[in-house]
Amino acid sequence: KMWCQGWLRSLAILLLAALSLEPSQALIGKEKSAVFLSPEFVLGPGSVVDSYYQDIDFPRGHIALKSFNAEVVDETGLPVPLQEIYLHHWVIERYYQRKGVEAPGSSSIKETHNPDFITVRNSGICQDNVLAQYFGLGSETRKTATHVPDPYGIEIGNPVEIPDGYEEKWLLNVHAIDTRGVEDRLGCAECRCDLYNVTEDGHGYPLSSDYKGGLRCCYDKTQCRVKEGFEGIRRSLYMKYTVKWVDWDSSVVPVKIYIFDVTDNWKSSNASTVHRARHNCRVEYDVGSCSITGETEDGCVDVKRTSLTMPTGGHVIYGVSHQHSGGIGSTLYGEDGRIICSSIPTYGEGKEAGNEAGYIVGMSTCYPQPGSVKISDGETLILESNYSSTQKHTGVMGLFYILVAEPSPNPSLLLHSPFDMHANSKVYNSVSAVALLGLAIAAAIVVVYRRRKETEYGYEALVV
Ligand SMILES: *[C@@H]1O[C@H](CO)[C@@H](O)[C@H](O)[C@H]1NC(C)=O
Ligand SMILES: *[C@@H]1O[C@H](CO)[C@@H](O)[C@H](O)[C@H]1NC(C)=O
Ligand SMILES: *[C@@H]1O[C@H](CO)[C@@H](O)[C@H](O)[C@H]1NC(C)=O
């Protein structure tokens, strides 16, 4: 009931927002834009929200998404800085829901093995529904470009793809931590278990003593330690998100979304087994302090690498990485060592929203000249994520997200060797793909849950 009330209130605010933001809803040439508000969430000092909002407001119909931007705002619509509300992550997922079926109440659709709800994941490459999102970022949201350049777009809402009797819907997961008045702002943001005083994760499974921090310690309704005597009011907050899109037509070239995770310790030395490789994306990892390990000659940089195989290649249209505080950059390399994309964080220097000192407020992106950066089918890539190790970190991430335009299987094109495309060539019009886009972070709770399920069912995930 509380949830419902929150929803009504947020709808009311959305209407207000829609009125006051009318200019941005106008058509910009072909491109359309809309601003939405998530359902309300309420946070007090030290508290955590990790909510899954089903069937959120989203553009409908057969369209191509062009960008997705978001930020946390208060009841008056003002941006809230990260020192107050640390936006750990938000994630947008696509799913099909059987018509006429009620969504399960509080429990996440992701956690139900229910044929009435089908997650439509991106192109991979993690196991199951881990990192399945189309969009998702964290503290860097305000200054990270997500725009998909013309003529590309992320195709959604194609009626031919939606199974009979189902409709396409969107899920929003928001994970935010109110760090007003907390004892250790970085510790709360890094979900250090001692600060949350928890001994079990969000599913009631005991935490081992070597699990020092991460999402399993800062699940919904947990509480990070606040300074003695600190008082702060509980506040109503919303995630405000701006979606841009164009109507679908044959001039739009679809792109596929891939998200790579530096913790994926998948191993394969044999390309022919790629399609049944078992991925193991753990999403989060820890960085030890160099003053303890004594490795000061490396300049106190923690370098984590993994190799990953792209099942199907194509042209890279966009790239960006996701890191947490302490991150100093991440690079995706091709098999021959060439740089596919390097993405470097920008740290804020002040107090205002979008420029918060000590926080990653933006990540640099790559927009290669279309056709200039190509990944071959079955190519093995190296993902490298660097963190400063002058202090230890828990629950950090090293994700890399790329958009890829694939050669079309269109037979008429085979005559013209679809693999031999030239930059800016018209051949691009025939490039086709199931379109997906996303970046960032899946709740570790889900990861853990899925892992359990996997072992229970003992099935092997396909890499598609
Ligand atoms: C931590 O949790 C335990 C048991 O849940 C409780 O007894 C204790 O008071 C808590 N400590 C703090 C500092 O909140
Ligand atoms: C790769 O795997 C296939 C099938 O499992 C096997 O026939 C082949 O010999 C392997 N190649 C290498 C180089 O290991
Ligand atoms: C990461 O560290 C490695 C090893 O020091 C270095 O070669 C690479 O350039 C660094 N990459 C970034 C993006 O900082």
Short mmCIF file of C-alpha atoms and ligand atoms in Angstrom, two decimals:
data_model
loop_
_atom_site.label_atom_id
_atom_site.label_comp_id
_atom_site.label_asym_id
_atom_site.label_seq_id
_atom_site.Cartn_x
_atom_site.Cartn_y
_atom_site.Cartn_z
CA LYS A 1 0.00 0.00 0.00
CA MET A 2 2.86 2.32 0.86
CA TRP A 3 4.35 1.55 -2.50
CA CYS A 4 1.08 2.35 -4.19
CA GLN A 5 0.81 5.68 -2.44
CA GLY A 6 4.35 6.48 -3.41
CA TRP A 7 3.46 5.68 -6.96
CA LEU A 8 0.45 7.96 -6.99
CA ARG A 9 2.50 10.76 -5.54
CA SER A 10 5.22 10.22 -8.08
CA LEU A 11 2.67 10.20 -10.86
CA ALA A 12 1.40 13.53 -9.62
CA ILE A 13 4.92 14.88 -9.56
CA LEU A 14 5.55 13.42 -12.96
CA LEU A 15 2.60 15.33 -14.32
CA LEU A 16 3.94 18.50 -12.78
CA ALA A 17 7.37 17.74 -14.15
CA ALA A 18 5.91 17.07 -17.57
CA LEU A 19 4.22 20.46 -17.54
CA SER A 20 7.24 22.35 -16.36
CA LEU A 21 9.57 20.48 -18.71
CA GLU A 22 7.39 20.79 -21.73
CA PRO A 23 10.04 22.27 -24.04
CA SER A 24 12.24 19.18 -23.74
CA GLN A 25 9.36 17.01 -24.83
CA ALA A 26 9.05 18.74 -28.13
CA LEU A 27 10.33 17.08 -31.27
CA ILE A 28 13.94 17.87 -31.99
CA GLY A 29 13.99 17.17 -35.66
CA LYS A 30 13.27 13.49 -35.86
CA GLU A 31 14.48 12.84 -32.34
CA LYS A 32 11.96 12.75 -29.51
CA SER A 33 12.63 13.19 -25.85
CA ALA A 34 10.70 12.58 -22.65
CA VAL A 35 11.44 13.08 -18.97
CA PHE A 36 10.07 10.63 -16.39
CA LEU A 37 10.24 10.20 -12.64
CA SER A 38 10.67 6.87 -10.88
CA PRO A 39 8.36 5.96 -8.01
CA GLU A 40 9.27 7.77 -4.82
CA PHE A 41 11.80 6.36 -2.38
CA VAL A 42 12.37 7.72 1.09
CA LEU A 43 15.79 7.80 2.76
CA GLY A 44 17.13 8.98 6.11
CA PRO A 45 20.77 9.29 7.23
CA GLY A 46 22.63 6.00 6.64
CA SER A 47 19.71 4.18 5.03
CA VAL A 48 19.72 2.24 1.77
CA VAL A 49 17.18 1.71 -0.98
CA ASP A 50 17.59 -1.15 -3.45
CA SER A 51 14.23 -1.25 -5.18
CA TYR A 52 12.98 -2.91 -8.33
CA TYR A 53 10.23 -0.88 -9.97
CA GLN A 54 8.24 -2.83 -12.50
CA ASP A 55 6.50 -1.51 -15.57
CA ILE A 56 8.03 1.95 -15.35
CA ASP A 57 7.15 4.79 -17.69
CA PHE A 58 9.05 4.40 -20.90
CA PRO A 59 8.59 5.31 -24.58
CA ARG A 60 6.40 2.73 -26.32
CA GLY A 61 6.15 1.38 -29.82
CA HIS A 62 8.67 0.25 -32.40
CA ILE A 63 11.45 2.78 -31.84
CA ALA A 64 15.22 3.18 -31.70
CA LEU A 65 16.63 4.45 -28.41
CA LYS A 66 19.21 7.21 -28.81
CA SER A 67 20.16 8.08 -25.23
CA PHE A 68 19.29 7.61 -21.58
CA ASN A 69 20.30 10.02 -18.84
CA ALA A 70 19.33 10.04 -15.20
CA GLU A 71 19.89 11.64 -11.82
CA VAL A 72 18.44 11.66 -8.32
CA VAL A 73 16.20 14.62 -7.51
CA ASP A 74 14.30 15.69 -4.43
CA GLU A 75 10.60 16.48 -4.06
CA THR A 76 11.04 19.90 -5.60
CA GLY A 77 12.87 18.43 -8.59
CA LEU A 78 16.29 19.74 -7.53
CA PRO A 79 19.35 17.54 -8.20
CA VAL A 80 20.71 15.93 -5.03
CA PRO A 81 24.52 15.79 -4.74
CA LEU A 82 26.35 12.49 -4.22
CA GLN A 83 27.68 13.43 -0.76
CA GLU A 84 24.07 13.36 0.40
CA ILE A 85 22.64 10.56 -1.72
CA TYR A 86 25.25 8.27 -3.18
CA LEU A 87 23.79 6.72 -6.32
CA HIS A 88 25.41 3.32 -6.16
CA HIS A 89 23.72 2.21 -9.36
CA TRP A 90 20.62 2.19 -11.41
CA VAL A 91 19.76 -0.35 -14.06
CA ILE A 92 17.11 -0.46 -16.77
CA GLU A 93 16.00 -3.88 -17.95
CA ARG A 94 13.65 -4.94 -20.67
CA TYR A 95 11.18 -7.78 -20.18
CA TYR A 96 8.07 -9.35 -21.63
CA GLN A 97 5.07 -9.83 -19.36
CA ARG A 98 2.19 -12.12 -20.21
CA LYS A 99 -0.94 -10.06 -20.82
CA GLY A 100 -3.53 -10.17 -18.05
CA VAL A 101 -1.03 -11.36 -15.42
CA GLU A 102 -0.47 -9.34 -12.27
CA ALA A 103 3.13 -8.46 -11.55
CA PRO A 104 4.41 -10.06 -8.34
CA GLY A 105 4.19 -7.53 -5.52
CA SER A 106 7.44 -6.60 -3.88
CA SER A 107 9.62 -9.40 -5.17
CA SER A 108 11.72 -8.72 -8.17
CA ILE A 109 10.76 -10.15 -11.51
CA LYS A 110 14.40 -11.05 -11.87
CA GLU A 111 14.10 -13.43 -8.99
CA THR A 112 11.10 -15.32 -10.20
CA HIS A 113 11.50 -18.30 -12.48
CA ASN A 114 8.12 -17.51 -13.83
CA PRO A 115 7.27 -17.98 -17.51
CA ASP A 116 4.92 -14.99 -17.26
CA PHE A 117 7.99 -12.75 -17.10
CA ILE A 118 10.80 -13.06 -19.60
CA THR A 119 13.90 -10.92 -19.23
CA VAL A 120 15.09 -9.70 -22.61
CA ARG A 121 18.78 -9.50 -21.95
CA ASN A 122 21.42 -7.61 -23.94
CA SER A 123 23.84 -9.49 -26.22
CA GLY A 124 26.01 -10.63 -23.37
CA ILE A 125 28.32 -11.98 -22.41
CA CYS A 126 27.79 -12.77 -18.73
CA GLN A 127 25.92 -15.85 -17.51
CA ASP A 128 22.14 -16.03 -17.25
CA ASN A 129 20.59 -12.66 -16.48
CA VAL A 130 23.68 -11.17 -14.88
CA LEU A 131 24.43 -7.71 -16.29
CA ALA A 132 21.44 -8.12 -18.60
CA GLN A 133 20.52 -4.44 -18.63
CA TYR A 134 20.05 -2.09 -21.54
CA PHE A 135 21.20 0.94 -19.56
CA GLY A 136 22.73 1.48 -16.17
CA LEU A 137 25.32 3.67 -14.49
CA GLY A 138 26.19 4.92 -11.04
CA SER A 139 27.71 8.08 -9.62
CA GLU A 140 29.06 9.04 -13.07
CA THR A 141 25.57 9.37 -14.49
CA ARG A 142 25.42 13.14 -14.79
CA LYS A 143 28.49 13.58 -16.98
CA THR A 144 28.67 10.42 -19.04
CA ALA A 145 27.60 10.58 -22.67
CA THR A 146 25.17 7.84 -23.70
CA HIS A 147 24.15 9.18 -27.07
CA VAL A 148 24.07 6.68 -29.92
CA PRO A 149 25.30 8.48 -33.05
CA ASP A 150 23.31 8.49 -36.29
CA PRO A 151 22.43 6.36 -38.17
CA TYR A 152 22.55 3.87 -35.27
CA GLY A 153 19.98 3.11 -32.62
CA ILE A 154 18.90 0.49 -30.11
CA GLU A 155 15.85 -1.19 -31.53
CA ILE A 156 13.02 -1.94 -29.11
CA GLY A 157 9.31 -2.66 -29.30
CA ASN A 158 9.45 -4.55 -32.57
CA PRO A 159 6.03 -6.28 -32.61
CA VAL A 160 7.50 -9.20 -34.58
CA GLU A 161 9.87 -10.01 -31.70
CA ILE A 162 7.39 -9.78 -28.84
CA PRO A 163 5.96 -13.27 -28.19
CA ASP A 164 2.23 -13.72 -28.75
CA GLY A 165 0.22 -12.90 -25.66
CA TYR A 166 3.03 -10.83 -24.10
CA GLU A 167 3.79 -7.14 -23.88
CA GLU A 168 7.10 -5.36 -23.55
CA LYS A 169 7.80 -3.61 -20.27
CA TRP A 170 10.72 -2.04 -18.45
CA LEU A 171 12.18 -2.60 -15.01
CA LEU A 172 14.15 -0.01 -13.04
CA ASN A 173 16.46 -1.00 -10.21
CA VAL A 174 17.69 1.91 -8.09
CA HIS A 175 20.34 1.41 -5.43
CA ALA A 176 21.09 4.55 -3.43
CA ILE A 177 22.67 5.21 -0.03
CA ASP A 178 21.94 8.24 2.13
CA THR A 179 25.38 9.19 3.43
CA ARG A 180 24.39 12.33 5.35
CA GLY A 181 26.01 12.22 8.77
CA VAL A 182 27.64 8.81 8.34
CA GLU A 183 30.91 7.98 10.07
CA ASP A 184 32.70 6.87 6.93
CA ARG A 185 31.31 8.14 3.64
CA LEU A 186 33.56 6.03 1.39
CA GLY A 187 33.03 2.97 3.60
CA CYS A 188 29.25 3.30 3.34
CA ALA A 189 29.48 3.86 -0.43
CA GLU A 190 31.71 0.76 -0.72
CA CYS A 191 29.22 -1.22 1.35
CA ARG A 192 31.72 -2.28 4.02
CA CYS A 193 30.01 -4.96 6.06
CA ASP A 194 31.30 -3.77 9.44
CA LEU A 195 29.66 -0.37 8.91
CA TYR A 196 26.35 -2.01 8.08
CA ASN A 197 26.52 -4.40 11.02
CA VAL A 198 25.06 -7.28 9.03
CA THR A 199 25.86 -10.95 9.26
CA GLU A 200 23.51 -12.20 6.56
CA ASP A 201 22.87 -11.07 3.00
CA GLY A 202 19.51 -9.88 1.71
CA HIS A 203 18.35 -13.47 1.18
CA GLY A 204 19.23 -14.56 4.68
CA TYR A 205 22.40 -16.42 3.71
CA PRO A 206 25.24 -16.01 6.20
CA LEU A 207 28.18 -13.89 5.08
CA SER A 208 31.61 -15.45 5.37
CA SER A 209 34.18 -13.60 7.45
CA ASP A 210 36.35 -12.95 4.38
CA TYR A 211 33.52 -11.07 2.68
CA LYS A 212 34.44 -7.55 3.76
CA GLY A 213 32.16 -5.44 1.60
CA GLY A 214 29.93 -5.23 -1.43
CA LEU A 215 26.30 -5.41 -2.39
CA ARG A 216 25.59 -8.37 -0.12
CA CYS A 217 26.07 -6.00 2.83
CA CYS A 218 24.07 -2.97 1.65
CA TYR A 219 20.78 -4.43 0.46
CA ASP A 220 17.42 -2.72 0.69
CA LYS A 221 16.62 -1.26 4.13
CA THR A 222 20.08 -1.82 5.61
CA GLN A 223 21.60 1.00 7.63
CA CYS A 224 25.13 2.37 7.53
CA ARG A 225 26.63 3.66 10.76
CA VAL A 226 25.84 7.32 11.46
CA LYS A 227 27.83 9.69 13.72
CA GLU A 228 26.66 9.73 17.30
CA GLY A 229 23.88 12.27 17.75
CA PHE A 230 23.47 13.13 14.06
CA GLU A 231 19.90 14.05 13.20
CA GLY A 232 18.56 14.33 9.70
CA ILE A 233 15.08 14.26 8.27
CA ARG A 234 13.90 11.48 6.00
CA ARG A 235 13.50 12.75 2.47
CA SER A 236 11.43 11.78 -0.55
CA LEU A 237 13.56 11.19 -3.61
CA TYR A 238 13.08 10.17 -7.22
CA MET A 239 15.20 9.09 -10.09
CA LYS A 240 14.53 11.45 -12.95
CA TYR A 241 15.35 9.95 -16.31
CA THR A 242 15.41 11.42 -19.79
CA VAL A 243 14.99 9.10 -22.74
CA LYS A 244 15.59 10.10 -26.36
CA TRP A 245 14.50 8.05 -29.34
CA VAL A 246 13.49 8.08 -32.98
CA ASP A 247 10.68 6.16 -34.61
CA TRP A 248 11.92 2.99 -36.18
CA ASP A 249 12.50 2.96 -39.92
CA SER A 250 14.83 1.25 -42.34
CA SER A 251 17.36 4.07 -42.22
CA VAL A 252 18.17 3.25 -38.58
CA VAL A 253 21.05 0.78 -38.21
CA PRO A 254 20.55 -1.41 -35.13
CA VAL A 255 23.38 -1.92 -32.65
CA LYS A 256 23.95 -4.73 -30.17
CA ILE A 257 24.86 -4.07 -26.54
CA TYR A 258 27.72 -5.99 -24.91
CA ILE A 259 28.79 -5.64 -21.30
CA PHE A 260 32.11 -7.15 -20.21
CA ASP A 261 33.06 -7.70 -16.59
CA VAL A 262 36.69 -7.79 -15.48
CA THR A 263 35.74 -10.34 -12.77
CA ASP A 264 34.56 -12.82 -15.42
CA ASN A 265 37.03 -15.62 -14.86
CA TRP A 266 35.74 -17.66 -17.73
CA LYS A 267 38.48 -19.74 -19.33
CA SER A 268 38.64 -21.06 -22.82
CA SER A 269 41.67 -21.72 -24.93
CA ASN A 270 39.59 -23.23 -27.66
CA ALA A 271 37.57 -20.97 -29.92
CA SER A 272 35.29 -23.79 -31.03
CA THR A 273 33.95 -24.13 -27.50
CA VAL A 274 33.18 -20.42 -27.22
CA HIS A 275 29.51 -20.90 -27.76
CA ARG A 276 29.15 -23.08 -24.73
CA ALA A 277 31.59 -21.29 -22.52
CA ARG A 278 30.60 -20.89 -18.91
CA HIS A 279 30.88 -17.28 -17.85
CA ASN A 280 31.27 -16.32 -14.24
CA CYS A 281 30.77 -12.59 -13.86
CA ARG A 282 30.91 -11.72 -10.18
CA VAL A 283 30.37 -8.02 -10.87
CA GLU A 284 32.31 -6.80 -7.83
CA TYR A 285 35.86 -7.22 -6.58
CA ASP A 286 38.14 -5.86 -3.87
CA VAL A 287 41.35 -3.87 -4.17
CA GLY A 288 44.00 -4.37 -1.47
CA SER A 289 46.04 -1.50 -0.10
CA CYS A 290 49.59 -1.26 -1.49
CA SER A 291 50.95 -0.10 1.87
CA ILE A 292 50.00 -3.53 3.23
CA THR A 293 51.10 -5.62 0.27
CA GLY A 294 54.26 -3.50 -0.02
CA GLU A 295 54.02 -3.26 -3.78
CA THR A 296 54.86 0.40 -3.95
CA GLU A 297 57.12 0.16 -6.99
CA ASP A 298 54.05 -0.18 -9.23
CA GLY A 299 52.98 3.28 -8.11
CA CYS A 300 50.16 1.76 -6.09
CA VAL A 301 48.05 0.85 -9.08
CA ASP A 302 45.93 -2.29 -8.96
CA VAL A 303 45.63 -3.71 -12.47
CA LYS A 304 43.00 -6.36 -13.08
CA ARG A 305 42.71 -8.11 -16.42
CA THR A 306 40.57 -10.73 -18.03
CA SER A 307 40.29 -12.13 -21.52
CA LEU A 308 36.92 -12.54 -23.19
CA THR A 309 35.80 -13.83 -26.53
CA MET A 310 33.31 -11.99 -28.68
CA PRO A 311 31.02 -14.62 -30.21
CA THR A 312 30.18 -12.33 -33.12
CA GLY A 313 32.15 -9.30 -34.11
CA GLY A 314 31.27 -6.09 -35.87
CA HIS A 315 32.02 -2.40 -35.82
CA VAL A 316 32.34 -0.62 -32.51
CA ILE A 317 30.10 2.44 -32.41
CA TYR A 318 30.44 3.43 -28.76
CA GLY A 319 32.35 2.38 -25.67
CA VAL A 320 32.48 3.33 -21.99
CA SER A 321 33.60 1.71 -18.76
CA HIS A 322 32.09 1.77 -15.30
CA GLN A 323 34.30 2.12 -12.22
CA HIS A 324 33.84 3.17 -8.62
CA SER A 325 35.73 5.71 -6.50
CA GLY A 326 39.44 4.90 -6.74
CA GLY A 327 39.16 3.91 -10.40
CA ILE A 328 41.77 5.45 -12.70
CA GLY A 329 40.75 4.07 -16.06
CA SER A 330 39.93 1.00 -18.04
CA THR A 331 40.90 -0.20 -21.50
CA LEU A 332 39.55 -2.80 -23.88
CA TYR A 333 42.22 -4.29 -26.14
CA GLY A 334 41.92 -6.42 -29.25
CA GLU A 335 43.68 -9.75 -29.70
CA ASP A 336 46.61 -8.03 -31.42
CA GLY A 337 46.97 -5.51 -28.61
CA ARG A 338 45.29 -2.61 -30.39
CA ILE A 339 43.23 -0.31 -28.21
CA ILE A 340 39.51 -0.68 -28.92
CA CYS A 341 38.50 1.90 -26.32
CA SER A 342 39.99 3.53 -23.25
CA SER A 343 37.61 5.11 -20.75
CA ILE A 344 38.91 7.41 -18.01
CA PRO A 345 37.01 8.74 -15.00
CA THR A 346 36.54 12.40 -14.14
CA TYR A 347 36.48 13.22 -10.44
CA GLY A 348 34.48 16.11 -9.07
CA GLU A 349 36.14 18.99 -7.25
CA GLY A 350 33.35 20.83 -5.49
CA LYS A 351 30.12 20.30 -3.64
CA GLU A 352 27.41 20.86 -6.19
CA ALA A 353 25.54 18.07 -7.98
CA GLY A 354 27.62 16.87 -10.93
CA ASN A 355 30.94 18.04 -9.44
CA GLU A 356 31.20 16.25 -6.09
CA ALA A 357 34.77 16.08 -4.77
CA GLY A 358 36.14 12.54 -4.47
CA TYR A 359 33.40 10.96 -6.55
CA ILE A 360 33.54 9.79 -10.14
CA VAL A 361 31.17 12.23 -11.80
CA GLY A 362 31.72 11.15 -15.40
CA MET A 363 33.46 8.59 -17.59
CA SER A 364 35.04 9.41 -20.92
CA THR A 365 33.51 7.60 -23.88
CA CYS A 366 34.68 6.39 -27.29
CA TYR A 367 32.91 7.27 -30.52
CA PRO A 368 35.16 5.75 -33.16
CA GLN A 369 34.66 6.85 -36.73
CA PRO A 370 32.16 4.17 -37.86
CA GLY A 371 34.06 1.39 -39.59
CA SER A 372 37.43 2.29 -38.07
CA VAL A 373 37.31 -0.07 -35.08
CA LYS A 374 36.33 -3.61 -35.92
CA ILE A 375 36.13 -6.75 -33.80
CA SER A 376 36.31 -10.07 -35.64
CA ASP A 377 34.00 -13.02 -35.02
CA GLY A 378 35.44 -15.07 -32.17
CA GLU A 379 38.13 -12.50 -31.38
CA THR A 380 39.60 -12.66 -27.89
CA LEU A 381 39.65 -9.28 -26.19
CA ILE A 382 41.53 -8.19 -23.08
CA LEU A 383 39.75 -6.03 -20.54
CA GLU A 384 41.94 -4.11 -18.10
CA SER A 385 40.64 -2.14 -15.11
CA ASN A 386 43.01 0.03 -13.04
CA TYR A 387 42.40 1.29 -9.51
CA SER A 388 44.52 3.32 -7.19
CA SER A 389 45.58 1.06 -4.33
CA THR A 390 46.80 3.77 -1.98
CA GLN A 391 43.89 2.58 0.14
CA LYS A 392 41.84 -0.59 0.12
CA HIS A 393 38.48 -0.74 -1.61
CA THR A 394 35.62 -3.21 -1.38
CA GLY A 395 32.89 -3.90 -3.91
CA VAL A 396 34.48 -2.04 -6.81
CA MET A 397 33.55 -2.74 -10.41
CA GLY A 398 35.30 -2.96 -13.74
CA LEU A 399 32.69 -3.14 -16.45
CA PHE A 400 33.07 -2.25 -20.07
CA TYR A 401 30.18 -1.59 -22.30
CA ILE A 402 30.26 -1.38 -26.10
CA LEU A 403 27.72 -0.95 -28.88
CA VAL A 404 28.40 -3.03 -31.95
CA ALA A 405 26.88 -2.87 -35.42
CA GLU A 406 26.93 -6.29 -36.99
CA PRO A 407 27.08 -7.29 -40.62
CA SER A 408 23.68 -8.35 -41.88
CA PRO A 409 22.91 -11.96 -42.78
CA ASN A 410 20.98 -10.51 -45.72
CA PRO A 411 21.84 -12.91 -48.59
CA SER A 412 21.92 -10.23 -51.28
CA LEU A 413 24.81 -8.71 -49.42
CA LEU A 414 26.89 -11.83 -49.31
CA LEU A 415 27.66 -11.13 -52.94
CA HIS A 416 29.36 -7.95 -51.83
CA SER A 417 31.33 -9.43 -48.96
CA PRO A 418 29.62 -7.94 -45.92
CA PHE A 419 32.82 -8.29 -43.91
CA ASP A 420 34.63 -5.85 -46.09
CA MET A 421 32.81 -2.70 -45.16
CA HIS A 422 34.25 0.74 -45.59
CA ALA A 423 33.84 3.65 -43.26
CA ASN A 424 30.66 5.56 -43.82
CA SER A 425 29.69 3.23 -46.62
CA LYS A 426 26.04 2.79 -47.49
CA VAL A 427 26.47 -0.91 -46.82
CA TYR A 428 25.80 0.11 -43.26
CA ASN A 429 22.13 0.36 -44.02
CA SER A 430 21.99 -3.39 -44.12
CA VAL A 431 23.84 -3.94 -40.90
CA SER A 432 21.38 -5.62 -38.61
CA ALA A 433 21.22 -6.86 -35.10
CA VAL A 434 18.98 -7.34 -32.18
CA ALA A 435 19.51 -4.06 -30.46
CA LEU A 436 20.39 -3.69 -26.88
CA LEU A 437 22.15 -1.20 -24.75
CA GLY A 438 23.20 -1.05 -21.21
CA LEU A 439 26.04 -0.37 -18.96
CA ALA A 440 26.81 -1.09 -15.45
CA ILE A 441 25.88 -2.97 -12.55
CA ALA A 442 23.57 -5.78 -11.59
CA ALA A 443 22.71 -6.32 -8.01
CA ALA A 444 25.08 -8.82 -6.50
CA ILE A 445 22.14 -10.20 -4.66
CA VAL A 446 20.81 -11.32 -7.97
CA VAL A 447 24.19 -12.69 -8.92
CA VAL A 448 24.36 -14.70 -5.77
CA TYR A 449 20.82 -15.86 -6.14
CA ARG A 450 21.39 -16.89 -9.72
CA ARG A 451 24.54 -18.72 -8.79
CA ARG A 452 22.65 -20.75 -6.28
CA LYS A 453 19.97 -21.48 -8.82
CA GLU A 454 22.53 -22.54 -11.34
CA THR A 455 24.06 -25.07 -9.08
CA GLU A 456 20.61 -26.26 -8.13
CA TYR A 457 19.59 -26.77 -11.71
CA GLY A 458 23.08 -27.58 -12.94
CA TYR A 459 22.53 -26.11 -16.34
CA GLU A 460 25.07 -24.52 -18.53
CA ALA A 461 24.42 -21.06 -19.89
CA LEU A 462 24.84 -20.36 -23.55
CA VAL A 463 26.84 -17.45 -24.73
CA VAL A 464 24.78 -15.74 -27.35
C1 LIG B 1 24.72 -4.75 15.52
O1 LIG B 1 23.77 -5.80 15.45
C2 LIG B 1 23.60 -6.49 16.68
C3 LIG B 1 22.68 -7.69 16.44
O2 LIG B 1 21.94 -7.56 15.27
C4 LIG B 1 23.07 -5.53 17.73
O3 LIG B 1 22.90 -6.20 18.95
C5 LIG B 1 24.06 -4.38 17.90
O4 LIG B 1 23.55 -3.43 18.80
C6 LIG B 1 24.34 -3.71 16.56
N1 LIG B 1 25.40 -2.75 16.71
C7 LIG B 1 25.27 -1.48 16.32
C8 LIG B 1 26.47 -0.61 16.54
O5 LIG B 1 24.27 -1.05 15.81
C1 LIG B 2 38.86 -27.58 -29.55
O1 LIG B 2 37.72 -28.34 -29.15
C2 LIG B 2 37.29 -29.26 -30.14
C3 LIG B 2 35.99 -29.89 -29.69
O2 LIG B 2 35.92 -29.99 -28.28
C4 LIG B 2 38.43 -30.29 -30.34
O3 LIG B 2 38.03 -31.23 -31.35
C5 LIG B 2 39.68 -29.56 -30.79
O4 LIG B 2 40.75 -30.46 -30.90
C6 LIG B 2 40.05 -28.46 -29.79
N1 LIG B 2 41.16 -27.69 -30.30
C7 LIG B 2 42.19 -27.32 -29.55
C8 LIG B 2 43.24 -26.49 -30.21
O5 LIG B 2 42.28 -27.64 -28.36
C1 LIG B 3 46.53 0.52 -16.54
O1 LIG B 3 47.77 0.09 -16.02
C2 LIG B 3 48.62 -0.51 -17.01
C3 LIG B 3 49.83 -1.07 -16.28
O2 LIG B 3 50.47 -0.08 -15.53
C4 LIG B 3 48.98 0.55 -18.05
O3 LIG B 3 49.78 -0.03 -19.05
C5 LIG B 3 47.71 1.09 -18.66
O4 LIG B 3 48.02 2.14 -19.56
C6 LIG B 3 46.75 1.60 -17.59
N1 LIG B 3 45.50 1.94 -18.25
C7 LIG B 3 44.76 2.98 -17.88
C8 LIG B 3 43.54 3.23 -18.66
O5 LIG B 3 45.05 3.70 -16.93
#
